[in-house]
Structure formats: structure tokens, C-alpha cells
Tab-separated table of C-alpha atoms in Angstrom:
chain	number	residue	atom	x	y	z
A	19	UNK	CA	0.000	0.000	0.000
A	20	UNK	CA	1.436	3.373	-0.998
A	21	UNK	CA	1.580	6.460	1.178
A	22	UNK	CA	-1.197	8.038	-0.876
A	23	UNK	CA	-3.551	5.109	-0.329
A	24	UNK	CA	-2.695	4.973	3.366
A	25	UNK	CA	-3.474	8.639	3.832
A	26	UNK	CA	-6.763	8.334	1.970
A	27	UNK	CA	-7.751	5.119	3.692
A	28	UNK	CA	-10.760	5.472	5.960
A	29	UNK	CA	-11.994	9.031	5.893
A	30	UNK	CA	-15.662	9.830	6.287
A	31	UNK	CA	-17.999	12.826	6.356
A	32	UNK	CA	-16.558	16.211	7.174
A	33	UNK	CA	-13.113	14.666	7.718
A	34	UNK	CA	-12.989	13.910	3.992
A	35	UNK	CA	-14.157	17.443	3.283
A	36	UNK	CA	-11.427	19.124	5.312
A	37	UNK	CA	-8.803	16.791	3.825
A	38	UNK	CA	-9.891	17.825	0.330
A	39	UNK	CA	-9.820	21.488	1.363
A	40	UNK	CA	-6.277	21.142	2.698
A	41	UNK	CA	-5.184	19.275	-0.440
A	42	UNK	CA	-6.467	22.111	-2.621
A	43	UNK	CA	-4.992	24.731	-0.294
A	44	UNK	CA	-1.475	23.350	-0.706
A	45	UNK	CA	-1.733	23.711	-4.485
A	46	UNK	CA	-2.497	27.418	-4.034
A	47	UNK	CA	0.455	29.626	-5.052
A	48	UNK	CA	2.384	30.828	-1.964
A	49	UNK	CA	1.560	34.480	-2.671
A	50	UNK	CA	-2.162	33.686	-2.353
A	51	UNK	CA	-1.854	31.004	0.330
A	52	UNK	CA	-2.544	33.076	3.457
A	53	UNK	CA	-5.564	34.882	2.043
A	54	UNK	CA	-7.020	31.628	0.720
A	55	UNK	CA	-6.339	29.874	4.035
A	56	UNK	CA	-8.130	32.563	6.037
A	57	UNK	CA	-11.052	32.490	3.602
A	58	UNK	CA	-11.425	28.708	3.890
A	59	UNK	CA	-11.028	28.768	7.682
A	60	UNK	CA	-13.700	31.460	7.991
A	61	UNK	CA	-16.046	29.458	5.753
A	62	UNK	CA	-15.534	26.315	7.854
A	63	UNK	CA	-16.136	28.267	11.068
A	64	UNK	CA	-19.264	29.870	9.656
A	65	UNK	CA	-20.521	26.384	8.759
A	66	UNK	CA	-20.066	25.302	12.381
A	67	UNK	CA	-16.950	23.155	11.771
A	68	UNK	CA	-14.739	24.715	14.437
A	69	UNK	CA	-12.173	21.897	14.513
A	70	UNK	CA	-11.873	21.978	10.720
A	71	UNK	CA	-11.419	25.754	10.821
A	72	UNK	CA	-8.655	25.315	13.415
A	73	UNK	CA	-6.876	22.752	11.237
A	74	UNK	CA	-7.124	24.923	8.157
A	75	UNK	CA	-5.900	27.991	10.045
A	76	UNK	CA	-2.905	26.011	11.334
A	77	UNK	CA	-1.742	25.203	7.786
A	78	UNK	CA	1.660	26.763	7.044
A	79	UNK	CA	2.459	28.429	3.770
A	80	UNK	CA	4.787	26.344	1.581
A	81	UNK	CA	7.911	27.629	-0.105
A	82	UNK	CA	7.827	28.035	-3.857
A	83	UNK	CA	9.737	24.757	-4.364
A	84	UNK	CA	7.431	22.859	-1.987
A	85	UNK	CA	4.377	24.300	-3.724
A	86	UNK	CA	5.728	23.214	-7.121
A	87	UNK	CA	6.321	19.696	-5.754
A	88	UNK	CA	2.773	19.593	-4.344
A	89	UNK	CA	1.398	20.854	-7.636
A	90	UNK	CA	3.310	18.153	-9.502
A	91	UNK	CA	1.843	15.428	-7.286
A	92	UNK	CA	-1.739	16.645	-7.763
A	93	UNK	CA	-1.463	17.390	-11.482
A	94	UNK	CA	0.452	14.257	-12.509
A	95	UNK	CA	-0.974	11.450	-10.335
A	96	UNK	CA	0.100	8.575	-12.617
A	97	UNK	CA	3.679	9.790	-13.035
A	98	UNK	CA	3.857	10.529	-9.309
A	99	UNK	CA	2.706	7.032	-8.411
A	100	UNK	CA	5.284	5.508	-10.762
A	101	UNK	CA	7.934	7.748	-9.217
A	102	UNK	CA	7.064	6.517	-5.728
A	103	UNK	CA	7.226	2.921	-6.947
A	104	UNK	CA	10.635	3.645	-8.473
A	105	UNK	CA	11.843	4.882	-5.086
A	106	UNK	CA	10.679	1.675	-3.426
A	107	UNK	CA	12.496	-0.408	-6.059
A	108	UNK	CA	15.652	1.665	-5.725
A	109	UNK	CA	15.739	1.341	-1.951
A	110	UNK	CA	15.060	-2.404	-2.178
A	111	UNK	CA	17.884	-2.794	-4.691
A	112	UNK	CA	20.295	-1.064	-2.321
A	113	UNK	CA	19.195	-3.158	0.644
A	114	UNK	CA	19.708	-6.383	-1.314
A	115	UNK	CA	23.047	-5.142	-2.706
A	116	UNK	CA	21.919	-5.671	-6.308
A	117	UNK	CA	24.705	-3.762	-8.051
A	118	UNK	CA	23.226	-4.100	-11.521
A	119	UNK	CA	19.824	-3.017	-10.298
A	120	UNK	CA	21.336	-0.027	-8.462
A	121	UNK	CA	23.184	1.157	-11.579
A	122	UNK	CA	20.141	0.755	-13.799
A	123	UNK	CA	17.739	2.385	-11.348
A	124	UNK	CA	20.184	5.205	-10.591
A	125	UNK	CA	20.329	6.116	-14.278
A	126	UNK	CA	16.548	5.889	-14.453
A	127	UNK	CA	16.390	8.048	-11.331
A	128	UNK	CA	18.451	10.816	-12.927
A	129	UNK	CA	16.305	10.862	-16.047
A	130	UNK	CA	13.005	10.833	-14.198
A	131	UNK	CA	14.089	13.471	-11.664
A	132	UNK	CA	15.098	15.768	-14.510
A	133	UNK	CA	11.857	15.080	-16.371
A	134	UNK	CA	9.605	15.562	-13.355
A	135	UNK	CA	11.378	18.712	-12.212
A	136	UNK	CA	10.867	20.058	-15.735
A	137	UNK	CA	7.156	19.224	-15.503
A	138	UNK	CA	6.948	20.947	-12.122
A	139	UNK	CA	8.571	24.070	-13.609
A	140	UNK	CA	6.117	23.961	-16.528
A	141	UNK	CA	3.116	23.603	-14.209
A	142	UNK	CA	4.363	26.499	-12.093
A	143	UNK	CA	4.859	28.589	-15.237
A	144	UNK	CA	1.288	27.832	-16.338
A	145	UNK	CA	0.103	28.918	-12.889
A	146	UNK	CA	1.886	32.249	-13.353
A	147	UNK	CA	5.097	31.598	-11.397
A	148	UNK	CA	8.429	31.082	-13.115
A	149	UNK	CA	10.851	28.994	-11.068
A	150	UNK	CA	14.373	30.309	-10.689
A	151	UNK	CA	17.381	28.007	-11.067
A	152	UNK	CA	17.719	27.807	-7.281
A	153	UNK	CA	14.072	26.864	-6.833
A	154	UNK	CA	14.362	24.211	-9.538
A	155	UNK	CA	17.361	22.788	-7.701
A	156	UNK	CA	15.250	22.644	-4.548
A	157	UNK	CA	12.546	20.781	-6.484
A	158	UNK	CA	15.124	18.283	-7.764
A	159	UNK	CA	16.493	17.898	-4.246
A	160	UNK	CA	12.990	17.128	-3.014
A	161	UNK	CA	12.452	14.514	-5.723
A	162	UNK	CA	15.796	12.858	-4.962
A	163	UNK	CA	14.842	12.750	-1.284
A	164	UNK	CA	11.545	11.077	-2.222
A	165	UNK	CA	13.486	8.335	-4.007
A	166	UNK	CA	16.007	7.912	-1.215
A	167	UNK	CA	14.064	8.225	2.036
A	168	UNK	CA	10.694	6.499	2.687
A	169	UNK	CA	9.763	9.199	5.212
A	170	UNK	CA	10.341	11.856	2.559
A	171	UNK	CA	8.298	9.765	0.129
A	172	UNK	CA	5.406	9.660	2.595
A	173	UNK	CA	5.611	13.404	3.167
A	174	UNK	CA	5.551	14.182	-0.555
A	175	UNK	CA	2.772	11.643	-1.169
A	176	UNK	CA	0.695	13.574	1.386
A	177	UNK	CA	0.723	16.542	-0.992
A	178	UNK	CA	1.287	19.121	1.738
A	179	UNK	CA	4.974	19.885	1.777
A	180	UNK	CA	5.880	23.166	3.456
A	181	UNK	CA	9.550	23.221	2.482
A	182	UNK	CA	12.001	21.509	0.160
A	183	UNK	CA	13.314	18.080	1.192
A	184	UNK	CA	16.994	17.159	1.372
A	185	UNK	CA	18.113	13.640	0.400
A	186	UNK	CA	20.427	11.711	2.752
A	187	UNK	CA	24.062	12.098	1.826
A	188	UNK	CA	24.763	8.368	1.915
A	189	UNK	CA	22.351	7.381	-0.866
A	190	UNK	CA	24.403	5.377	-3.414
A	191	UNK	CA	24.655	6.938	-6.844
A	192	UNK	CA	26.480	3.922	-8.220
A	193	UNK	CA	26.964	0.309	-7.225
A	194	UNK	CA	29.153	-0.258	-4.136
A	195	UNK	CA	32.671	-1.658	-4.674
A	196	UNK	CA	32.814	-5.435	-5.167
A	197	UNK	CA	33.502	-7.257	-1.921
A	198	UNK	CA	32.927	-4.236	0.237
A	199	UNK	CA	31.377	-4.923	3.598
A	200	UNK	CA	27.931	-3.506	4.211
A	201	UNK	CA	26.167	-2.922	7.442
A	202	UNK	CA	22.410	-2.822	7.736
A	203	UNK	CA	21.284	0.776	7.325
A	204	UNK	CA	18.284	2.421	8.858
A	205	UNK	CA	15.848	4.205	6.589
A	206	UNK	CA	16.123	7.478	8.476
A	207	UNK	CA	17.232	10.923	7.519
A	208	UNK	CA	20.640	11.770	9.048
A	209	UNK	CA	20.765	14.472	11.655
A	210	UNK	CA	21.568	17.792	10.004
A	211	UNK	CA	24.792	19.556	10.838
A	212	UNK	CA	24.915	22.650	13.047
A	213	UNK	CA	25.356	24.814	9.964
A	214	UNK	CA	22.384	23.172	8.267
A	215	UNK	CA	20.278	23.611	11.391
A	216	UNK	CA	21.250	27.273	11.581
A	217	UNK	CA	20.382	27.733	7.915
A	218	UNK	CA	17.067	25.950	8.421
A	219	UNK	CA	16.274	28.071	11.473
A	220	UNK	CA	17.138	31.232	9.543
A	221	UNK	CA	15.000	30.102	6.623
A	222	UNK	CA	12.148	29.291	9.011
A	223	UNK	CA	12.381	32.713	10.677
A	224	UNK	CA	12.361	34.351	7.268
A	225	UNK	CA	9.392	32.265	6.217
A	226	UNK	CA	7.520	33.155	9.395
A	227	UNK	CA	8.382	36.833	8.949
A	228	UNK	CA	7.200	36.720	5.347
A	229	UNK	CA	4.021	34.970	6.432
A	230	UNK	CA	3.361	37.599	9.115
A	231	UNK	CA	4.042	40.322	6.564
A	232	UNK	CA	1.753	38.630	4.066
A	233	UNK	CA	-0.911	38.277	6.730
A	234	UNK	CA	-0.539	41.955	7.660
A	235	UNK	CA	-0.813	42.929	4.001
A	236	UNK	CA	-3.876	40.757	3.580
A	237	UNK	CA	-5.425	42.254	6.706
A	238	UNK	CA	-4.661	45.790	5.512
A	239	UNK	CA	-6.085	45.073	2.064
A	240	UNK	CA	-9.193	43.576	3.637
A	241	UNK	CA	-9.589	46.602	5.922
A	242	UNK	CA	-9.151	48.952	2.964
A	243	UNK	CA	-11.716	46.978	1.008
A	244	UNK	CA	-14.184	47.124	3.897
A	245	UNK	CA	-13.574	50.876	4.183
A	246	UNK	CA	-14.248	51.332	0.470
A	247	UNK	CA	-17.380	49.221	0.752
A	248	UNK	CA	-18.551	51.199	3.791
A	249	UNK	CA	-17.979	54.491	1.974
A	250	UNK	CA	-19.816	53.214	-1.076
A	251	UNK	CA	-22.707	52.023	1.095
A	252	UNK	CA	-22.784	55.374	2.879
A	253	UNK	CA	-22.882	57.212	-0.452
A	254	UNK	CA	-25.640	54.925	-1.685
A	255	UNK	CA	-27.581	55.427	1.541
A	256	UNK	CA	-27.221	59.204	1.268
A	257	UNK	CA	-28.364	59.114	-2.364
A	258	UNK	CA	-31.322	56.927	-1.402
A	259	UNK	CA	-32.192	59.279	1.461
A	260	UNK	CA	-32.056	62.282	-0.877
A	261	UNK	CA	-34.274	60.485	-3.374
A	262	UNK	CA	-36.719	59.614	-0.603
A	263	UNK	CA	-36.690	63.240	0.574
A	264	UNK	CA	-37.376	64.434	-2.981
A	265	UNK	CA	-40.198	61.935	-3.380
A	266	UNK	CA	-41.622	63.021	-0.029
A	267	UNK	CA	-41.566	66.680	-1.046
A	268	UNK	CA	-43.137	65.815	-4.379
A	269	UNK	CA	-45.825	63.733	-2.693
A	270	UNK	CA	-46.498	66.507	-0.211
A	271	UNK	CA	-46.908	68.967	-3.071
A	272	UNK	CA	-49.218	66.542	-4.811
A	273	UNK	CA	-51.236	66.115	-1.619
A	274	UNK	CA	-51.443	69.875	-1.197
A	275	UNK	CA	-52.615	70.278	-4.790
A	276	UNK	CA	-55.098	67.451	-4.312
A	277	UNK	CA	-56.389	69.035	-1.133
A	278	UNK	CA	-56.874	72.338	-2.980
A	279	UNK	CA	-58.683	70.524	-5.793
A	280	UNK	CA	-60.808	68.720	-3.230
A	281	UNK	CA	-61.647	72.009	-1.522
A	282	UNK	CA	-62.568	73.543	-4.857
A	283	UNK	CA	-64.658	70.492	-5.736
A	284	UNK	CA	-66.465	70.725	-2.407
A	285	UNK	CA	-67.182	74.396	-3.013
A	286	UNK	CA	-68.423	73.597	-6.519
A	287	UNK	CA	-70.610	70.864	-5.080
A	288	UNK	CA	-72.051	73.183	-2.473
A	289	UNK	CA	-72.716	75.807	-5.132
A	290	UNK	CA	-74.356	73.208	-7.353
A	291	UNK	CA	-76.463	72.019	-4.419
A	292	UNK	CA	-77.662	75.581	-3.797
A	293	UNK	CA	-78.439	76.138	-7.461
A	294	UNK	CA	-80.279	72.820	-7.623
A	295	UNK	CA	-82.292	73.744	-4.532
A	296	UNK	CA	-83.102	77.185	-5.959
A	297	UNK	CA	-84.095	75.650	-9.259
A	298	UNK	CA	-86.306	73.144	-7.469
A	299	UNK	CA	-87.941	75.940	-5.511
A	300	UNK	CA	-88.521	77.891	-8.709
A	301	UNK	CA	-89.976	74.790	-10.289
A	302	UNK	CA	-92.350	74.293	-7.384
A	303	UNK	CA	-93.364	77.968	-7.523
A	304	UNK	CA	-93.917	77.757	-11.282
A	305	UNK	CA	-95.977	74.600	-10.818
A	306	UNK	CA	-98.079	76.306	-8.166
A	307	UNK	CA	-98.547	79.361	-10.377
A	308	UNK	CA	-99.493	77.126	-13.288
A	309	UNK	CA	-102.074	75.292	-11.189
A	310	UNK	CA	-103.460	78.570	-9.888
A	311	UNK	CA	-103.699	79.943	-13.430
A	312	UNK	CA	-105.535	76.821	-14.620
A	313	UNK	CA	-107.916	77.090	-11.707
A	314	UNK	CA	-108.591	80.753	-12.458
A	315	UNK	CA	-109.052	79.944	-16.153
A	316	UNK	CA	-111.665	77.253	-15.379
A	317	UNK	CA	-113.513	79.586	-13.043
A	318	UNK	CA	-113.494	82.362	-15.688
A	319	UNK	CA	-114.787	79.918	-18.273
A	320	UNK	CA	-117.620	78.850	-16.041
A	321	UNK	CA	-118.489	82.483	-15.374
A	322	UNK	CA	-118.620	83.218	-19.087
A	323	UNK	CA	-120.914	80.281	-19.669
A	324	UNK	CA	-123.167	81.368	-16.857
A	325	UNK	CA	-123.477	84.930	-18.107
A	326	UNK	CA	-124.088	83.758	-21.655
A	327	UNK	CA	-126.931	81.505	-20.627
A	328	UNK	CA	-128.738	84.367	-18.784
A	329	UNK	CA	-128.571	86.685	-21.730
A	330	UNK	CA	-130.150	84.110	-23.914
């Protein structure tokens, strides 16, 4: 079972989710690592996954060489698996003192390390980061360490390297002399020298300082962005308030005009009511006068008839 299969063995639920998040995070270019890490940690915390957020926040930004090695593993899974198998075969050949196998695998090792480091440089270039000669050497050093040391192989197979790996100095580049005595060797990385430790400590302090600086820059950029957003929201709110004030004034004017029209309509209605009442009164008076005139006309007609009959 390879290191990759061991690491991906029995993961379930949110554990698989956070593992996938961390895998993707370590393929993020170092310049964007801190901002992306904080974004993912905040998202996990907002979702209620506090432990996952803590794990994500604890992730350390990789060096450019380590990032390129991680990117190579994720982007070229078949070649990476074959490379890990080559390392196992090479270490087995050395343990069994197979001189022919060591020579053949060593030559294969040199070719594949050169090819894979070239692929890593190409992948980094496609991601917008050109690797310097020194960084490419660090990538090659990491790949040689993967072939030489099983612990280094496991670390690279995890896909989350934070720094370049250094191969043990006693890895055989060629077959050992015939008849030479060999002692069983432990598959461990030799203890670094005082100078190497000092260099590593200096590199770590620089990395931590750069990470703090990057975090400070990210925080400042985020604060500036929030300030710009707040100013924009304030301007929008002021514009909306002005529009509301204008609409209120316009509505008040419309209400005032409507009230005046209503008052005029009421006055017109009252005037029409009075005119209607006066007209009705005149109609009643005219009707009464008409009835009185008819009555007087009938009485006059009867009087004429009466007088006419007497004369006859």
C-alpha cells in the first residue's frame, strides 16, 4: 500500500471534506496562500466546523519549491505514483546489494528526476510563477529525497509539503565496490549539521516573517476593502435618502394640490347644491302658479258660460 492510499484510507464525512480542502490549499500559489487559508477557515467556522477551521488555520504556507512539488503530485498522479514505486524499487535494490539493479535504477532516477522537475517548472509557469534556477534545484532535491528516504516519500505523497526536502548524503549513486562490507542501514534521515540547522532556522524565521508580513498585508487590504465598501454604502444610503426626501416633497406637493382641488370640488358641489335647490324651488313655484292659473281659467270659463246663458 502506498503512502497516498494509506493517507486516503478510511476518511468519512466532514473529515474527507477538510482533507480535500487542505489538499487544494497546498496547491495554491504561496503568494495567495494566506488569504485563501483565512477564507477557507472562515467558511468552515461559519458552517459550524470549528475543529476543521482550526486545522485549516494552522496550515503553514509552503515555499515556492514545496508548492511546485505539491502541484506536480496533484497534477500528474500517474507519473507521481510511478515515481514513488521507483523509489521503493531503488531502496530495495540497495538493501539487497543488487549492483546491476542499483546502476540501472540510478540512471533511471536521474532521467526521471530531470523530467519531473521540468514538468513541475512547466506547471508552475502555467500557474503564473516562473521557477528560478535555485528553486528548480530545490525541487530536484525534493524529488531525490523522495526516491532515497521512505519518510520523505510519505511526506511528498501527502501533498502538503511546506519546504524543500533534502536527500540523505549516503544514498548510493552507483553500485558499491565489489567485496565491500555492508552494514544494515536504517531508513532514516541523518541528523543535520549545526550549519544546516542554523540555515534551516534562519529560513524558518524568514518564512515566518514573510508569512506575518503577508498576513498583515492581507489584513490591511481587507480593511481597505471594507472601508471602500462602507464608503460606497454610505454614499448609496445618502443618495437613497435624498431620493426619498425628494419623493416626499413631491408627494407633499401633490397632496397639497389634491387638497386644494378637493376644496374647490367641495365648493363647486355646495354651489351646485344651492343652485339645484333654488331651481327646485322655482320649479315648485312655477308649478303652483301654473295650477293657480288653470284654476282661475276654469272659473273664468264657467263664469262666461253662466253669463251667456242668462242673456239668452
